[in-house]
Amino acid sequence: MISGRRLSVLFTFVFSAVAAQAQQSTTPTVFGYHDFSRQAKVDKAFMAVPDPKLAGEHLKELTKAPHIASSPEDHATAEYVAAKFRAAGLETEIVPYRIWMNLPKKIEIDATDASGKTIMTGPQKEHVGPEFGGDPFQDDPRVTPGFNGEAASGDVTAEVVYANYGTPADFKKLADMGISVKGKIVITRYGENFRGVKVFIAQQYGAAGVLIYSDPADDGYMKGDIYPRGPWRPESAVQRGSVQFLAHYSGDPETPGIASTLDLPDSKRLRPDQLGDNLAAIPSTPLSYHDAEPILHALLGPATPREWQGGLPFAYHLGPGGVKVHMHLEMDYQLRTIWDVIGKIPGTDAAGEWVVAGNHRDAWVYGAVDPNSGTAAMLETVHGLGELLKQGWKPRRTVIIGSWDAEEEGLIGSTEWAEQHEADLKHAVAYINTDVGVSGPHFGASAVPSLKEFVRDVTREVPSPAGGTVYEQWLKDQSSGFGRGAARSGDRRRAPVEEVNISDLGSGSDYTPFLQHLGVPSTDVGSNGDYGVYHSVFDNYNWFIKFADPTFVYEQQMARVFGLEILHMADADVLPYDYELYGKNVVGYVDAAKSKAQLSDTLKGLDFTAATAAAKRFAAAGVAIHQRQTEPSCSCSITALNLALRDAEAALLTAGGLPRRPWYKHTIYAPGEYTGYAAVVIPGVNEAVEANDAPRAQAQLTVLADALDRSAAVLEAATK
């Protein structure tokens, strides 16, 4: 605890430093605190510390070299982060893991037209000209060519079929039109689903290989000026990325459910020939739209449906015919070492309860936005926590800060650490994530329902560089159609919204193992903008200071938001979980699934009685526990109440996991099996309904009802 005299000196300085940014005449009432006045002072002390200039220095250092996972440059960033953690007073260690990971040995793509003439040899190197300042980082010899992580090797020559975004509906549309992709090379554009899902579906349909390209309609010149004149993707830029089947499990492909530590014996690892549930059997590679254009232009066959037309200057055709492609990919798979950096601040009276916060550090190339804008913000959060430690502050709950490695390859560093600490994480009260910390000024967030109001409370306290608070700017953005949770650009809201919408958690970042495998309530925050250089060589410091955050004030904003989330979860009297909102959402999910099922003759007989009753019971328990949490003088044991609040989330896990993907154990949220990124709610039920599988749907309704009843019983016991 901070002594009274030192606290007085500290806060005299703090109030003068931040009063101009965040005026507050009275102490607010904040959910989770019986009296927020002390926490408000700690918050102000913390918010005075994160420094835009220092955040810029962190970003410049972290992105001075390409640092793909397992590289020497990646290890250097681990050492840099560890040094900053130690300087702030955190107990720090660098934790290595050995993972099954590929790097490219050879990537050759050649295309010939109907006459046998070569129309494309590639892939072309990523390069922009000197106009508008050019790019100072593109020619570094350490840049890895564009490739897919977790891709298969292969030497394939075949005709080409265009499959739009490569969704299940797109492949079904081709089949309905009588166009088979069996034995063909599928070319599909980025968007709508995770790239690994595109390969997974193409493989199911019998394709021989997959090319995934960035269409200018989605993030190129159809959006605006291209880099270096503007922020959008130039014609040579390649979107790298993993094609691991993350909807089945994340982490090291060889060790699902087991931490891939250095001393793990080979007998505990799956053999490469046992990885079919996680890795593709057919080759795939990404292309720029410069390299995709001649392939698409030469395609014959029927014209595409109009909604499949992209932004290249000709009418798209489906194929096959008109062009053949030769793919020759050689991938170097090895057990490679990666390095997580873990910092710890021990708690006082609730040390066994962990607040875990993290961001990944590895990048496909330089990763100025993805992920090191988040790393820079996290380091300034740690800077702020370190200053509080110097003044005598200690958290009630233990704080763990993780700098994860190999996220890009499949959320590997976070998954291995979470699997290693599964027993400890049963008592973790939250996982707080940031990934793309800053790509522009528009704040956004995703969270489990129980933590959505928690995120809103934090953002009401943090000043925005645009004026007012982060929450107020977020509300304006969503009214205008910007940011996560806002209306899509084609359906922007015209009237102001009354409350910011916070998205549900799907997958694609490091919260996945914590929430969907282990049941730790999670949030994910970031600040977004016109970001067209994702996973390319041009996601570098030069792009960042031109288009994302030239003065690093949004880095400071993110450090403050991230830090207040940590502080509030670490020191709240009562855990700030809103099960009242959670219950309302779950009732809505069950009702929506029932309505959808009734549209199918096959599913009309499904019995939703038990699931509906369990959802209503869970919702009623949520109302009751919320009242108990907000009682000014609760006669109950706060320790017992907090334990019940945490155990209620864990009770929503099912030991058997989801059908066909048992690693995912959460009955309410999972990434969609055929979306990868987007969340599917009550996934066991909804995916069975989508598949028109009545027996599976009925079985999953039982699993869901059991989980909701378990969770409701935990909450009810705490309100008696």
PDB file of N, CA and C in Angstrom, residues 427-461:
ATOM      1  N   HIS A 427      -7.791 -20.285 -11.775  1.00  0.00           N
ATOM      2  CA  HIS A 427      -8.088 -19.200 -10.835  1.00  0.00           C
ATOM      3  C   HIS A 427      -7.815 -17.821 -11.450  1.00  0.00           C
ATOM      4  N   ALA A 428      -7.470 -17.774 -12.734  1.00  0.00           N
ATOM      5  CA  ALA A 428      -7.256 -16.483 -13.389  1.00  0.00           C
ATOM      6  C   ALA A 428      -8.589 -15.771 -13.534  1.00  0.00           C
ATOM      7  N   VAL A 429      -8.616 -14.475 -13.242  1.00  0.00           N
ATOM      8  CA  VAL A 429      -9.888 -13.741 -13.275  1.00  0.00           C
ATOM      9  C   VAL A 429     -10.115 -13.044 -14.609  1.00  0.00           C
ATOM     10  N   ALA A 430      -9.066 -12.878 -15.415  1.00  0.00           N
ATOM     11  CA  ALA A 430      -9.258 -12.259 -16.733  1.00  0.00           C
ATOM     12  C   ALA A 430      -8.012 -12.461 -17.570  1.00  0.00           C
ATOM     13  N   TYR A 431      -8.229 -12.518 -18.883  1.00  0.00           N
ATOM     14  CA  TYR A 431      -7.141 -12.346 -19.838  1.00  0.00           C
ATOM     15  C   TYR A 431      -7.456 -11.114 -20.668  1.00  0.00           C
ATOM     16  N   ILE A 432      -6.510 -10.178 -20.722  1.00  0.00           N
ATOM     17  CA  ILE A 432      -6.676  -8.882 -21.384  1.00  0.00           C
ATOM     18  C   ILE A 432      -5.710  -8.828 -22.554  1.00  0.00           C
ATOM     19  N   ASN A 433      -6.218  -8.694 -23.760  1.00  0.00           N
ATOM     20  CA  ASN A 433      -5.401  -8.807 -24.970  1.00  0.00           C
ATOM     21  C   ASN A 433      -5.392  -7.511 -25.770  1.00  0.00           C
ATOM     22  N   THR A 434      -4.247  -7.232 -26.372  1.00  0.00           N
ATOM     23  CA  THR A 434      -4.194  -6.299 -27.491  1.00  0.00           C
ATOM     24  C   THR A 434      -3.259  -6.896 -28.523  1.00  0.00           C
ATOM     25  N   ASP A 435      -3.576  -6.656 -29.781  1.00  0.00           N
ATOM     26  CA  ASP A 435      -2.787  -7.217 -30.880  1.00  0.00           C
ATOM     27  C   ASP A 435      -2.420  -6.063 -31.795  1.00  0.00           C
ATOM     28  N   VAL A 436      -3.276  -5.736 -32.737  1.00  0.00           N
ATOM     29  CA  VAL A 436      -3.104  -4.514 -33.526  1.00  0.00           C
ATOM     30  C   VAL A 436      -3.495  -3.361 -32.608  1.00  0.00           C
ATOM     31  N   GLY A 437      -2.520  -2.860 -31.871  1.00  0.00           N
ATOM     32  CA  GLY A 437      -2.814  -1.816 -30.896  1.00  0.00           C
ATOM     33  C   GLY A 437      -3.307  -0.544 -31.548  1.00  0.00           C
ATOM     34  N   VAL A 438      -2.616  -0.103 -32.615  1.00  0.00           N
ATOM     35  CA  VAL A 438      -2.972   1.148 -33.282  1.00  0.00           C
ATOM     36  C   VAL A 438      -2.715   1.028 -34.778  1.00  0.00           C
ATOM     37  N   SER A 439      -3.771   1.129 -35.577  1.00  0.00           N
ATOM     38  CA  SER A 439      -3.607   1.347 -37.017  1.00  0.00           C
ATOM     39  C   SER A 439      -4.314   2.620 -37.450  1.00  0.00           C
ATOM     40  N   GLY A 440      -4.892   3.331 -36.490  1.00  0.00           N
ATOM     41  CA  GLY A 440      -5.607   4.570 -36.744  1.00  0.00           C
ATOM     42  C   GLY A 440      -6.323   5.009 -35.482  1.00  0.00           C
ATOM     43  N   PRO A 441      -7.216   6.007 -35.584  1.00  0.00           N
ATOM     44  CA  PRO A 441      -7.775   6.641 -34.392  1.00  0.00           C
ATOM     45  C   PRO A 441      -9.060   6.039 -33.854  1.00  0.00           C
ATOM     46  N   HIS A 442      -9.612   5.003 -34.486  1.00  0.00           N
ATOM     47  CA  HIS A 442     -10.952   4.536 -34.139  1.00  0.00           C
ATOM     48  C   HIS A 442     -10.882   3.353 -33.177  1.00  0.00           C
ATOM     49  N   PHE A 443     -11.186   3.619 -31.904  1.00  0.00           N
ATOM     50  CA  PHE A 443     -11.099   2.588 -30.873  1.00  0.00           C
ATOM     51  C   PHE A 443     -12.166   1.524 -31.096  1.00  0.00           C
ATOM     52  N   GLY A 444     -11.835   0.272 -30.753  1.00  0.00           N
ATOM     53  CA  GLY A 444     -12.796  -0.818 -30.819  1.00  0.00           C
ATOM     54  C   GLY A 444     -12.435  -1.887 -29.807  1.00  0.00           C
ATOM     55  N   ALA A 445     -13.390  -2.736 -29.482  1.00  0.00           N
ATOM     56  CA  ALA A 445     -13.155  -3.771 -28.481  1.00  0.00           C
ATOM     57  C   ALA A 445     -14.060  -4.966 -28.727  1.00  0.00           C
ATOM     58  N   SER A 446     -13.605  -6.113 -28.244  1.00  0.00           N
ATOM     59  CA  SER A 446     -14.391  -7.335 -28.189  1.00  0.00           C
ATOM     60  C   SER A 446     -14.239  -7.902 -26.780  1.00  0.00           C
ATOM     61  N   ALA A 447     -15.252  -8.647 -26.322  1.00  0.00           N
ATOM     62  CA  ALA A 447     -15.187  -9.189 -24.968  1.00  0.00           C
ATOM     63  C   ALA A 447     -16.287 -10.217 -24.774  1.00  0.00           C
ATOM     64  N   VAL A 448     -16.125 -11.033 -23.737  1.00  0.00           N
ATOM     65  CA  VAL A 448     -17.248 -11.845 -23.286  1.00  0.00           C
ATOM     66  C   VAL A 448     -18.294 -10.891 -22.707  1.00  0.00           C
ATOM     67  N   PRO A 449     -19.589 -11.269 -22.738  1.00  0.00           N
ATOM     68  CA  PRO A 449     -20.614 -10.342 -22.248  1.00  0.00           C
ATOM     69  C   PRO A 449     -20.386  -9.867 -20.829  1.00  0.00           C
ATOM     70  N   SER A 450     -19.843 -10.723 -19.979  1.00  0.00           N
ATOM     71  CA  SER A 450     -19.656 -10.345 -18.580  1.00  0.00           C
ATOM     72  C   SER A 450     -18.656  -9.214 -18.411  1.00  0.00           C
ATOM     73  N   LEU A 451     -17.814  -8.944 -19.427  1.00  0.00           N
ATOM     74  CA  LEU A 451     -16.808  -7.886 -19.300  1.00  0.00           C
ATOM     75  C   LEU A 451     -17.039  -6.716 -20.256  1.00  0.00           C
ATOM     76  N   LYS A 452     -18.166  -6.676 -20.926  1.00  0.00           N
ATOM     77  CA  LYS A 452     -18.401  -5.575 -21.869  1.00  0.00           C
ATOM     78  C   LYS A 452     -18.588  -4.240 -21.144  1.00  0.00           C
ATOM     79  N   GLU A 453     -19.353  -4.225 -20.067  1.00  0.00           N
ATOM     80  CA  GLU A 453     -19.523  -2.982 -19.332  1.00  0.00           C
ATOM     81  C   GLU A 453     -18.228  -2.595 -18.618  1.00  0.00           C
ATOM     82  N   PHE A 454     -17.449  -3.564 -18.230  1.00  0.00           N
ATOM     83  CA  PHE A 454     -16.126  -3.300 -17.654  1.00  0.00           C
ATOM     84  C   PHE A 454     -15.269  -2.500 -18.628  1.00  0.00           C
ATOM     85  N   VAL A 455     -15.231  -2.892 -19.903  1.00  0.00           N
ATOM     86  CA  VAL A 455     -14.452  -2.161 -20.901  1.00  0.00           C
ATOM     87  C   VAL A 455     -15.011  -0.752 -21.079  1.00  0.00           C
ATOM     88  N   ARG A 456     -16.337  -0.626 -21.107  1.00  0.00           N
ATOM     89  CA  ARG A 456     -16.934   0.709 -21.247  1.00  0.00           C
ATOM     90  C   ARG A 456     -16.526   1.616 -20.089  1.00  0.00           C
ATOM     91  N   ASP A 457     -16.541   1.071 -18.859  1.00  0.00           N
ATOM     92  CA  ASP A 457     -16.160   1.871 -17.690  1.00  0.00           C
ATOM     93  C   ASP A 457     -14.734   2.389 -17.810  1.00  0.00           C
ATOM     94  N   VAL A 458     -13.827   1.534 -18.259  1.00  0.00           N
ATOM     95  CA  VAL A 458     -12.434   1.947 -18.411  1.00  0.00           C
ATOM     96  C   VAL A 458     -12.318   3.074 -19.423  1.00  0.00           C
ATOM     97  N   THR A 459     -12.996   2.946 -20.561  1.00  0.00           N
ATOM     98  CA  THR A 459     -12.848   3.958 -21.617  1.00  0.00           C
ATOM     99  C   THR A 459     -13.530   5.268 -21.264  1.00  0.00           C
ATOM    100  N   ARG A 460     -14.445   5.254 -20.303  1.00  0.00           N
ATOM    101  CA  ARG A 460     -15.051   6.510 -19.845  1.00  0.00           C
ATOM    102  C   ARG A 460     -14.059   7.348 -19.043  1.00  0.00           C
ATOM    103  N   GLU A 461     -12.985   6.723 -18.610  1.00  0.00           N
ATOM    104  CA  GLU A 461     -12.016   7.386 -17.734  1.00  0.00           C
ATOM    105  C   GLU A 461     -10.798   7.915 -18.489  1.00  0.00           C
TER     106      GLU A 461
END
